[in-house]
CSV table of C-alpha atoms and ligand atoms in Angstrom, one decimal:
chain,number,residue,atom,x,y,z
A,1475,UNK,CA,0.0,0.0,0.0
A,1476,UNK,CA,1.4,3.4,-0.7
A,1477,UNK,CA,1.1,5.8,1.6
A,1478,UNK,CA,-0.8,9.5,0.5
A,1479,UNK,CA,1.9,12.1,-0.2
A,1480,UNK,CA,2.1,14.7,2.5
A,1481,UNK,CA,4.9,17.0,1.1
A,1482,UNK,CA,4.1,20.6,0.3
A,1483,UNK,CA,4.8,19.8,-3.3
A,1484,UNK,CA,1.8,17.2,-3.6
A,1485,UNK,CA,-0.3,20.5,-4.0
A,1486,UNK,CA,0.4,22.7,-6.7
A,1487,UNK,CA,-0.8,26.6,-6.1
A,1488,UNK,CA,-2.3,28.9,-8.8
A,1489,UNK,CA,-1.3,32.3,-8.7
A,1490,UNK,CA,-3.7,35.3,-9.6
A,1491,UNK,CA,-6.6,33.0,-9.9
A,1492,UNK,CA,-9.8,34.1,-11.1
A,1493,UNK,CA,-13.0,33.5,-8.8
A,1494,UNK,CA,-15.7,34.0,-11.0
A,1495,UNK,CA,-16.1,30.6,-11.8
A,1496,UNK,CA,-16.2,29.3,-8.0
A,1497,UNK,CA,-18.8,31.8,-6.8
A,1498,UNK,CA,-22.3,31.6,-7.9
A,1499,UNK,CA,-23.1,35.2,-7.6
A,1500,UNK,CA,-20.3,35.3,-10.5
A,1501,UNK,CA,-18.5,38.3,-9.5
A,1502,UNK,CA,-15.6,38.6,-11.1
A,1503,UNK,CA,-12.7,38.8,-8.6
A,1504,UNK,CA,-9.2,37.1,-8.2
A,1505,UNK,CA,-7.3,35.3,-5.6
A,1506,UNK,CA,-3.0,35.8,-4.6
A,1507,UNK,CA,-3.0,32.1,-5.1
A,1508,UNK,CA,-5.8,29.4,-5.3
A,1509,UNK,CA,-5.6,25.2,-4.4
A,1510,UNK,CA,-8.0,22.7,-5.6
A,1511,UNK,CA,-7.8,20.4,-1.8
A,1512,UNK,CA,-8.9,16.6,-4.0
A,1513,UNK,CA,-7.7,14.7,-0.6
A,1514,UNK,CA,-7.9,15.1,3.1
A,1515,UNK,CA,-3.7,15.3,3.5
A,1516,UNK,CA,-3.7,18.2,1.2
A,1517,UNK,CA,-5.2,20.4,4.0
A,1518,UNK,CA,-2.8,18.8,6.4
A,1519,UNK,CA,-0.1,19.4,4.1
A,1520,UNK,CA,-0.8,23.2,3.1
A,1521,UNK,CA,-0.7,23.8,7.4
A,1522,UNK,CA,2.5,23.1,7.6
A,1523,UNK,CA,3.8,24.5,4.0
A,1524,UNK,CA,6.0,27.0,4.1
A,1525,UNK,CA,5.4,28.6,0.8
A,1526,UNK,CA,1.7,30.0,2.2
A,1527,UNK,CA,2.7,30.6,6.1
A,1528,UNK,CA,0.9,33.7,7.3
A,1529,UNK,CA,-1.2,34.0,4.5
A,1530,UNK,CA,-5.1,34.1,5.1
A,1531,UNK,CA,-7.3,31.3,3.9
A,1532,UNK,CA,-10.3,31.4,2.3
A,1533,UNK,CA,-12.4,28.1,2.3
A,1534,UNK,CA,-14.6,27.8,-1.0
A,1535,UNK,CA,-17.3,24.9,-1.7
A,1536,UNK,CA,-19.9,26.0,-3.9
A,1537,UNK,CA,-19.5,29.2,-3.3
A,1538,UNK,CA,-23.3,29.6,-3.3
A,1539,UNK,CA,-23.1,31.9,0.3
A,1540,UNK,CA,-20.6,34.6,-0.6
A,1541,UNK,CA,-20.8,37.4,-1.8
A,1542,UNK,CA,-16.7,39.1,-3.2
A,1543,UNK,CA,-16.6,42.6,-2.6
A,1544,UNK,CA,-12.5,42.8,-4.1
A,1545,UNK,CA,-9.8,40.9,-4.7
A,1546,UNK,CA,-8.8,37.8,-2.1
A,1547,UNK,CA,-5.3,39.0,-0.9
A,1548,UNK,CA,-4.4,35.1,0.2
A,1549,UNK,CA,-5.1,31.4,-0.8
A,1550,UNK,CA,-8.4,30.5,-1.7
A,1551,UNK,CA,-8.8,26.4,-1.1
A,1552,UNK,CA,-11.5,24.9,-3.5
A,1553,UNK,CA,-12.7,21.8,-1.6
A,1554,UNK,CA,-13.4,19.0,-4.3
A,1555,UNK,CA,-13.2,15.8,-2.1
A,1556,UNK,CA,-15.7,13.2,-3.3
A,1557,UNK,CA,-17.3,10.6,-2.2
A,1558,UNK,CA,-20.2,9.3,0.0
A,1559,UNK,CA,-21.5,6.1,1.5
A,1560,UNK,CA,-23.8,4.4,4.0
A,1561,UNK,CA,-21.9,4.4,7.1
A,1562,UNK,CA,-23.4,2.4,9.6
A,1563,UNK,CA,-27.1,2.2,10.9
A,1564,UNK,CA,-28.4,1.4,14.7
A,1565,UNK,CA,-31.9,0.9,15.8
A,1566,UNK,CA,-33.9,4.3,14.5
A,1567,UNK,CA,-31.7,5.4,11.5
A,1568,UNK,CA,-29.3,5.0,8.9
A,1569,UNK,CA,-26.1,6.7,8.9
A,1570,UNK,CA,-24.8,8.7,5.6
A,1571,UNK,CA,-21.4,10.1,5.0
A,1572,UNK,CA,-20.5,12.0,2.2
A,1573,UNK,CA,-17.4,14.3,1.5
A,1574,UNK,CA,-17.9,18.0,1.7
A,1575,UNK,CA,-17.4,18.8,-2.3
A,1576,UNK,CA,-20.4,16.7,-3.1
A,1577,UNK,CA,-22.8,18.4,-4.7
A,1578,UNK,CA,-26.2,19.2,-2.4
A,1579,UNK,CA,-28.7,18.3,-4.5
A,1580,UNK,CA,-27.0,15.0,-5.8
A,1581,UNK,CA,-26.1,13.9,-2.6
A,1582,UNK,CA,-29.9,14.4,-1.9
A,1583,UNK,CA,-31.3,12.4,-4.8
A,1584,UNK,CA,-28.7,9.8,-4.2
A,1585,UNK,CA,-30.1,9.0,-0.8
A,1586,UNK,CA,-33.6,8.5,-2.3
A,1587,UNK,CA,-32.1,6.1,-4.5
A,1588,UNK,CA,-30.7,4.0,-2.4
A,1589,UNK,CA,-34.0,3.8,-0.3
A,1590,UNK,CA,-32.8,6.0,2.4
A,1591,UNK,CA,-35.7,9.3,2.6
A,1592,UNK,CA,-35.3,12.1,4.9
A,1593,UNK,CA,-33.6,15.0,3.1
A,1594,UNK,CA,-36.0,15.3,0.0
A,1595,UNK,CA,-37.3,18.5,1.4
A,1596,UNK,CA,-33.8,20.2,0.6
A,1597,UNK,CA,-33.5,19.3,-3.2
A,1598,UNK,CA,-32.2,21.7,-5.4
A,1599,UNK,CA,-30.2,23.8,-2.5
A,1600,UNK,CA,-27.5,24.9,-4.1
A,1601,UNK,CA,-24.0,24.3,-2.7
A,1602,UNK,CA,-21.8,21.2,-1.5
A,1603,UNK,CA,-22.3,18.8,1.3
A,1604,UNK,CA,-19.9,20.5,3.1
A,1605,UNK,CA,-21.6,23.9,3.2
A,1606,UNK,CA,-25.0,22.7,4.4
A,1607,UNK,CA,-23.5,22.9,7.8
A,1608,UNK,CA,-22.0,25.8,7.6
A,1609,UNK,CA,-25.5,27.6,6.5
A,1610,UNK,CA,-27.8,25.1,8.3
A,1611,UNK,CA,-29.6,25.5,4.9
A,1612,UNK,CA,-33.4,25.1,5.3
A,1613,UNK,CA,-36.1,24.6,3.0
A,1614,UNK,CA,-40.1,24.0,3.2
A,1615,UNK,CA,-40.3,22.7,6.9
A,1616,UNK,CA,-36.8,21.5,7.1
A,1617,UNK,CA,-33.6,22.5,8.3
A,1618,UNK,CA,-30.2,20.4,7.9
A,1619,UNK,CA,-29.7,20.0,11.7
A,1620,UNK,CA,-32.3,18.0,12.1
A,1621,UNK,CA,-30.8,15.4,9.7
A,1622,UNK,CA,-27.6,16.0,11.2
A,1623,UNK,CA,-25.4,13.3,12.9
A,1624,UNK,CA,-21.7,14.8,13.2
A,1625,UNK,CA,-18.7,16.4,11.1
A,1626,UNK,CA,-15.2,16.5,10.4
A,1627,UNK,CA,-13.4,19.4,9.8
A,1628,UNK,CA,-9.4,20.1,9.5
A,1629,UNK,CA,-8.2,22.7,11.6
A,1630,UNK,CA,-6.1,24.8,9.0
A,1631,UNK,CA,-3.8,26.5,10.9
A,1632,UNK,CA,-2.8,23.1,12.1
A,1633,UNK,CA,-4.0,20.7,10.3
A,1634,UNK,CA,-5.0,18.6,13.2
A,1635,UNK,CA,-8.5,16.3,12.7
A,1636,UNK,CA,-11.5,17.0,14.6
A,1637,UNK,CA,-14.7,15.5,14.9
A,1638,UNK,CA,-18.0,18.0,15.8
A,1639,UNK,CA,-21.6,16.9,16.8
A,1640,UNK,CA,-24.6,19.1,16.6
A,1641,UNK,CA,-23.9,20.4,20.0
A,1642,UNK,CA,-20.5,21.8,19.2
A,1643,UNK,CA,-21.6,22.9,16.0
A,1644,UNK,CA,-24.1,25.6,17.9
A,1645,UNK,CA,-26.8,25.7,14.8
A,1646,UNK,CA,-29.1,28.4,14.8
A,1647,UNK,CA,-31.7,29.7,11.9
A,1648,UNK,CA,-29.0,30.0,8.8
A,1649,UNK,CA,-26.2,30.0,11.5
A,1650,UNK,CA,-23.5,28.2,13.2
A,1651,UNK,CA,-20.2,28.2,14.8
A,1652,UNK,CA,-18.3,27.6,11.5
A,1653,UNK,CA,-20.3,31.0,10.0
A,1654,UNK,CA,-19.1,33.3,13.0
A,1655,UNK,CA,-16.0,32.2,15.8
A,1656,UNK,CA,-15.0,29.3,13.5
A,1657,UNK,CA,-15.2,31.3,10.1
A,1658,UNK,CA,-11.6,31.1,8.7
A,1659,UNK,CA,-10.4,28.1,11.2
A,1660,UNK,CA,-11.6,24.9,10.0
A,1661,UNK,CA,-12.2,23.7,6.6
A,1662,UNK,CA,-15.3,20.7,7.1
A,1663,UNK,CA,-13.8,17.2,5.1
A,1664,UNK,CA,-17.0,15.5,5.5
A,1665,UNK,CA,-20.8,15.4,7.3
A,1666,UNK,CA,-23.0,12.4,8.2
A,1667,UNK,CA,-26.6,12.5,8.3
A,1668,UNK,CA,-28.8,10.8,10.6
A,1669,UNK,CA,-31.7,9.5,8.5
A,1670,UNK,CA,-34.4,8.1,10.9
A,1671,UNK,CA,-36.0,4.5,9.8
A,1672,UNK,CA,-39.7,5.7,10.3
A,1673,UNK,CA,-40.1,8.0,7.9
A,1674,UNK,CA,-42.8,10.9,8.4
A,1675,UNK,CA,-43.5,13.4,5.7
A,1676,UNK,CA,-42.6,17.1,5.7
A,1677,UNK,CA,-45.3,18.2,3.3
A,1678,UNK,CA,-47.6,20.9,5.0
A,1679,UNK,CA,-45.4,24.1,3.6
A,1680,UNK,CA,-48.1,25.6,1.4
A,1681,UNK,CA,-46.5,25.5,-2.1
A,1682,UNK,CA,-45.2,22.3,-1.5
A,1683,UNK,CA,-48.8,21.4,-0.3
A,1684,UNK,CA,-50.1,22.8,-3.0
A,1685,UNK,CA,-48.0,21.4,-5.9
A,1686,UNK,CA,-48.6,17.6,-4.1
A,1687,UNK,CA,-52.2,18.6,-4.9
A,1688,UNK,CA,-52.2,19.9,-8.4
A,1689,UNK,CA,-50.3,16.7,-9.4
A,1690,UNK,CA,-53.0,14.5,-7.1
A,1691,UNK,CA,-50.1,12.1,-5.7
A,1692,UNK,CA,-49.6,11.2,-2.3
A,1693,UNK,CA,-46.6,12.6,0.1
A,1694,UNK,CA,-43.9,10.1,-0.8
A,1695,UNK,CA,-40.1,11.2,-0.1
A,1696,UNK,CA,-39.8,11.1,-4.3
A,1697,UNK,CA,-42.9,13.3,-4.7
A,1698,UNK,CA,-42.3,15.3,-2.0
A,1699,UNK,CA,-38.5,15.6,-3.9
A,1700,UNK,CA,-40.2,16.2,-7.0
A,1701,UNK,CA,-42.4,19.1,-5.8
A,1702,UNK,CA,-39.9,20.7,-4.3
A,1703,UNK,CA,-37.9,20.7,-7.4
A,1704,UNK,CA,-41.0,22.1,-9.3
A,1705,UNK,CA,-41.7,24.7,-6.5
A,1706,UNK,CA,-37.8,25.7,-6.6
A,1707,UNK,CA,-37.4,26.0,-10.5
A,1708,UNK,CA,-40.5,28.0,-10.7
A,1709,UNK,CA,-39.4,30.9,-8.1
A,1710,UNK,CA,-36.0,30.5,-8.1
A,1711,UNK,CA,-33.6,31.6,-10.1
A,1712,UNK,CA,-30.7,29.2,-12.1
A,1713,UNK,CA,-27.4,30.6,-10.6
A,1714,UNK,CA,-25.8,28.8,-14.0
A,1715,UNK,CA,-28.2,31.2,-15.7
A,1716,UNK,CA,-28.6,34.6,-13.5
A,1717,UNK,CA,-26.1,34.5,-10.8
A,1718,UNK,CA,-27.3,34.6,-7.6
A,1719,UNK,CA,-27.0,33.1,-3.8
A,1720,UNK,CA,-30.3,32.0,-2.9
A,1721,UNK,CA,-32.1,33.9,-0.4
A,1722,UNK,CA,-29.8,37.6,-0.1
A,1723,UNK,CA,-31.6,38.1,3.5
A,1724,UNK,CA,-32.8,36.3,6.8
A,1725,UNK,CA,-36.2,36.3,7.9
A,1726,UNK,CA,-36.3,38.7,10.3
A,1727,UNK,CA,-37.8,37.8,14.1
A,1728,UNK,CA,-39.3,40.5,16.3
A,1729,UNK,CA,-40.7,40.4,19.7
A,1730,UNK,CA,-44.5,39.5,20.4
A,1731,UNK,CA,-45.2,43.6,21.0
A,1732,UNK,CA,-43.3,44.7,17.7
A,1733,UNK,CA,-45.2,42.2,15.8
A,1734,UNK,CA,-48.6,43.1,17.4
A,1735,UNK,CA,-48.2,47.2,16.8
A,1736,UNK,CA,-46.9,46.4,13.3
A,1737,UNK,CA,-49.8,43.7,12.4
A,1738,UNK,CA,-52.3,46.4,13.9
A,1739,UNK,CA,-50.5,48.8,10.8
A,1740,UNK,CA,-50.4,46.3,8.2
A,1741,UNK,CA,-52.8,43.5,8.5
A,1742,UNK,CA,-51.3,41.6,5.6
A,1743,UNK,CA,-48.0,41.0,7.2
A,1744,UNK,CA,-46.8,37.4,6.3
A,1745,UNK,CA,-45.4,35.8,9.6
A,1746,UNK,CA,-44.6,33.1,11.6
A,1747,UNK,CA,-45.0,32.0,15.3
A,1748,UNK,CA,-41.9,30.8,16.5
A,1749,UNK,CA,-41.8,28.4,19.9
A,1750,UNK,CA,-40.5,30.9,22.5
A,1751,UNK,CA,-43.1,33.7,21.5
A,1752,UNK,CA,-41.0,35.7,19.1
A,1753,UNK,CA,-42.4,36.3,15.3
A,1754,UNK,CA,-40.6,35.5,12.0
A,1755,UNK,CA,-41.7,38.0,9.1
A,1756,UNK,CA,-41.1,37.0,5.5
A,1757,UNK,CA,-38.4,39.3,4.5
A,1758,UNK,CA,-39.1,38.6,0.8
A,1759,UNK,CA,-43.1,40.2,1.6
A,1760,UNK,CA,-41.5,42.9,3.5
A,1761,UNK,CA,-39.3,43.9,0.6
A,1762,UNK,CA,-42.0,43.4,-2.2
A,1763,UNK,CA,-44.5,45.8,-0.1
A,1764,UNK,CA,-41.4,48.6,-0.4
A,1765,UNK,CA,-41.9,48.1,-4.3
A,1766,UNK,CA,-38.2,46.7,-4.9
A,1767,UNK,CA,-39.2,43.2,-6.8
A,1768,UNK,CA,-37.5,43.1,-9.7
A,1769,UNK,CA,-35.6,46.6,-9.6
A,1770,UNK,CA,-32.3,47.2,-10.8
A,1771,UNK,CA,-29.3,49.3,-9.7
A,1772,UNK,CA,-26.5,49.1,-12.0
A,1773,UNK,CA,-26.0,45.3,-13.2
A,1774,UNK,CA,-27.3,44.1,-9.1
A,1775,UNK,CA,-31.0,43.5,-9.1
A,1776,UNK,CA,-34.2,42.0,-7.7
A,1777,UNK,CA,-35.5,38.9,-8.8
A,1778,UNK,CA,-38.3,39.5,-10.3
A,1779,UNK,CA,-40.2,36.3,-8.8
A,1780,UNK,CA,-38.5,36.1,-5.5
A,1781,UNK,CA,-38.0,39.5,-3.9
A,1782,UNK,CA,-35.7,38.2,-1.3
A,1783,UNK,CA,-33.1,36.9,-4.1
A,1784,UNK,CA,-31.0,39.4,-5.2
A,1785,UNK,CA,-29.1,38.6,-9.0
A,1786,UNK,CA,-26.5,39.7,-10.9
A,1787,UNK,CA,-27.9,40.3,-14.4
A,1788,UNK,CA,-24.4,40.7,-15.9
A,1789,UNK,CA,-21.0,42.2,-14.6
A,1790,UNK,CA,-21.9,43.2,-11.4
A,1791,UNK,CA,-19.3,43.6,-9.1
A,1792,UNK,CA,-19.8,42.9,-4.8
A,1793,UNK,CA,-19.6,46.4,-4.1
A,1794,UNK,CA,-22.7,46.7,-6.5
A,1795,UNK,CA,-24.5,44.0,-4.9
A,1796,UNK,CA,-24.2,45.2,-1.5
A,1797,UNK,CA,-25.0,49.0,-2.7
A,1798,UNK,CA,-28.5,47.4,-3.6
A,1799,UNK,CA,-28.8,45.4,-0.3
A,1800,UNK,CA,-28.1,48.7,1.8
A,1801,UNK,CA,-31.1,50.7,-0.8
A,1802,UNK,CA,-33.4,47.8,0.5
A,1803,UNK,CA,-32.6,47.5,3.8
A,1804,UNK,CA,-32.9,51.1,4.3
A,1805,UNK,CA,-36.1,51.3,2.9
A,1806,UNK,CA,-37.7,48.6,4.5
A,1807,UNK,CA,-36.3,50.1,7.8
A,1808,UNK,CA,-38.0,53.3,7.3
A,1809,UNK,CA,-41.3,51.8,6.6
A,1810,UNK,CA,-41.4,48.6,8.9
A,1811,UNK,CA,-38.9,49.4,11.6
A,1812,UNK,CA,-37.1,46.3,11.1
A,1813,UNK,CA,-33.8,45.2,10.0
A,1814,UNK,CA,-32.9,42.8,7.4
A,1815,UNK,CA,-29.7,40.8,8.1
A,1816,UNK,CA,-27.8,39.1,5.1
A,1817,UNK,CA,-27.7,35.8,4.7
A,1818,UNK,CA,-24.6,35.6,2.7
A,1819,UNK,CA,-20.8,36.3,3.9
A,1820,UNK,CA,-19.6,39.7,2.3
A,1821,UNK,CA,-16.1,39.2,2.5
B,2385,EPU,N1,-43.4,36.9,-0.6
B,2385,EPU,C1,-43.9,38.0,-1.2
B,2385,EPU,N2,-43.1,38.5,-2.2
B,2385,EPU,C2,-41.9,38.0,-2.6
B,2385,EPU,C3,-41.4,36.8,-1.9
B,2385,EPU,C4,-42.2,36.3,-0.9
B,2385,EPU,O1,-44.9,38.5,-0.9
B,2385,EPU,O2,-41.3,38.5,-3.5
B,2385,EPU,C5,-44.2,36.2,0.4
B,2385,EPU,C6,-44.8,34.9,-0.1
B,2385,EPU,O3,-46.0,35.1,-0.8
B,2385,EPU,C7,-45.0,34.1,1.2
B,2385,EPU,C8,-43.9,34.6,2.1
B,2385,EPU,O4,-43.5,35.9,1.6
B,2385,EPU,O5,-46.2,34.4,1.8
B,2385,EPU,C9,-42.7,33.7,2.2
B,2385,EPU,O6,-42.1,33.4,1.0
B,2385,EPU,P1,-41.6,32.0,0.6
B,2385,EPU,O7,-42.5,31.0,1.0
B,2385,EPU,O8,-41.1,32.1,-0.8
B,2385,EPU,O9,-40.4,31.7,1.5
B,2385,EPU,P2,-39.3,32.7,2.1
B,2385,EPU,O10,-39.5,33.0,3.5
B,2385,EPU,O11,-39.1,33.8,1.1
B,2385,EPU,C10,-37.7,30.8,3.0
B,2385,EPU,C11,-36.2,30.5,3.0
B,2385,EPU,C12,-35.8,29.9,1.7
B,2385,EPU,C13,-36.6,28.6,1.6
B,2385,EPU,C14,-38.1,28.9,1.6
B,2385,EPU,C15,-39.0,27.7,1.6
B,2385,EPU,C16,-35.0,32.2,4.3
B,2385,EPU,C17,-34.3,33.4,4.3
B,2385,EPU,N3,-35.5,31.8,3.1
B,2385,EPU,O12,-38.0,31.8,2.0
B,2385,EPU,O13,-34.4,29.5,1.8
B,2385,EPU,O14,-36.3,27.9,0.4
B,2385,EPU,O15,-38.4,29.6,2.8
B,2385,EPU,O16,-38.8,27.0,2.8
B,2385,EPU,O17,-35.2,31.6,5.4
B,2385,EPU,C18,-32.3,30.3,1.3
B,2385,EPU,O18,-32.1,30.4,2.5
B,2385,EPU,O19,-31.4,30.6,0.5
B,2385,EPU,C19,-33.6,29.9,0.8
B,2385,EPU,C20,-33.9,30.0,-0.5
């Protein structure tokens, strides 16, 4: 058996790379150097590789939650490792492990092919395996971390191993440790996915509700898969076609007294209970009512389906992007008295 080569010169480093083609937003920016990481050493290697020391890291999967404001002044790593597998399985579920450069929605319809529902909810996400964490991407009554078993990520600075569970990982709505303290730190190698045996549907989110009807079929993990991916394509934009990264802004949650003096102003409000009390609005209705759905500034617009997706119809730099995301923020701060959070990382 040969052993995996560790030297520094078993990774090969690309200076003054472009980015466009590794962010989905496709702004067109460049990195000092870039590395395409295709095994786990690689990221051990490049720790302790003196030709980047003290240089900053970027992490890049999909790309599909940044958005590049100028050029990256350090070494992006492109995380391609591949693979995924049915790791083990105890009383209530199956175990899946799949490599962080899978792509999302693959990885999704490959565990309905092999029998094993429980993810079909998140179809058409876009992304890698690895970023789902990250995100804790959610989608029509789902979010990752309840699917979620544990990670491994390499600590880049030293390129030690470490394993995380959902605990350490401190998910929150689009949030966790790796998007704020741990932002930088680790690079995740691979997720597994805790798919319980007794399956129950997910299918009472009204358009996927809805779709399920208008085709007449019952909630099964392939329909429910199925509408999704009809639901998805018909409000969401293509990033291969108009770049973008999926929702630009967080729903917003306000206390039970904001929500009840703004509800009293505009009975229409879209919104959602949440357990302790608080309410979620529906940023995307907040920003339609302020008249910004499909409005352009410079090459940086709003879908014109989705009002919470913000595109780039062609050229449009980060600075651009985010010029548009401060217009609509401010606006729909001076009408609603809330504030819209991005969703994305501006670096
Ligand atoms: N709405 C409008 N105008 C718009 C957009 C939405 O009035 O332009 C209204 C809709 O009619 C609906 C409400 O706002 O009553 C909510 O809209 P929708 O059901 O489309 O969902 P969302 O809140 O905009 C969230 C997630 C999506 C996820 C969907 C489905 C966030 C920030 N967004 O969107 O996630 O796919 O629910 O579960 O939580 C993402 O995070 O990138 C993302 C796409």
């Amino acid at each position: 058996m040969s052993l995996p080569d560790c030297s520094p010169d078993s990774v090969s480093f690309v200076s003054d790379a472009p980015l466009r083609p590794y962010n989905t937003f496709g702004i067109d920016v460049r990195a000092r150097l870039l590395c395409r990481i295709e095994r786990e050493d690689q990221l051990i290697g490049i720790a302790h590789d003196s030709r980047v020391t003290g240089l900053r890291r970027l992490v890049l999967g999909g790309g599909s939650n940044v958005v590049l404001t100028r050029d990256f002044d350090g070494l992006v790593l492109l995380i391609e490792l591949h693979g995924k597998r049915i790791a083990r399985q105890d009383g209530d579920a199956w175990y899946v492990e799949a490599a962080a450069g899978e792509n999302w929605h693959d990885f999704v319809a490959w565990t309905l092919a092999v029998g094993l529902p429980g993810l079909e909810n998140l179809a058409l996400i876009p992304g890698t395996v690895g970023a789902a964490p990250i995100q804790n991407i959610g989608a029509y009554g789902l979010e990752m971390c309840e699917r979620f078993a544990s990670l491994r990520a390499i600590e880049l600075a030293t390129g030690e191993i470490a394993e995380f569970d959902a605990a350490a990982c401190r998910f929150g709505y689009r949030d966790s440790y790796f998007k704020r303290e741990g932002r930088d730190r680790f690079a995740v190698v691979s997720v597994t996915f805790k798919l319980p045996k007794a399956w129950t549907p997910h299918a009472d989110y009204a358009d996927v509700a809805r779709e399920l009807a208008v085709r007449g079929v019952a909630a099964s993990p392939q329909a429910i898969f199925d509408a999704v991916v009809a639901v998805r394509r018909a409000k969401l934009p293509d990033p291969l076609v108009l770049g973008n990264a999926g929702s630009f802004f967080k729903n917003p949650v306000v206390d039970a007294a904001q929500f009840a003096a703004l509800k009293a102003r505009e009975p229409e409000l879209v919104s959602y209970r949440q357990p302790d009390g608080r309410v979620k609005l529906a940023a995307g209705w907040l920003i339609d009512q302020c008249g910004w759905k499909g409005r352009a500034m410079g090459a940086a617009a709003v879908h014109e389906r989705q009002a919470l997706v913000l595109v780039n119809r062609g050229g449009a730099t980060g600075a651009q992007v985010l010029a548009l995301a401060r217009a609509i923020q401010k606006d729909v701060f001076e009408r609603f008295g809330v504030q819209l959070e991005a969703e994305p990382v501006c670096l």
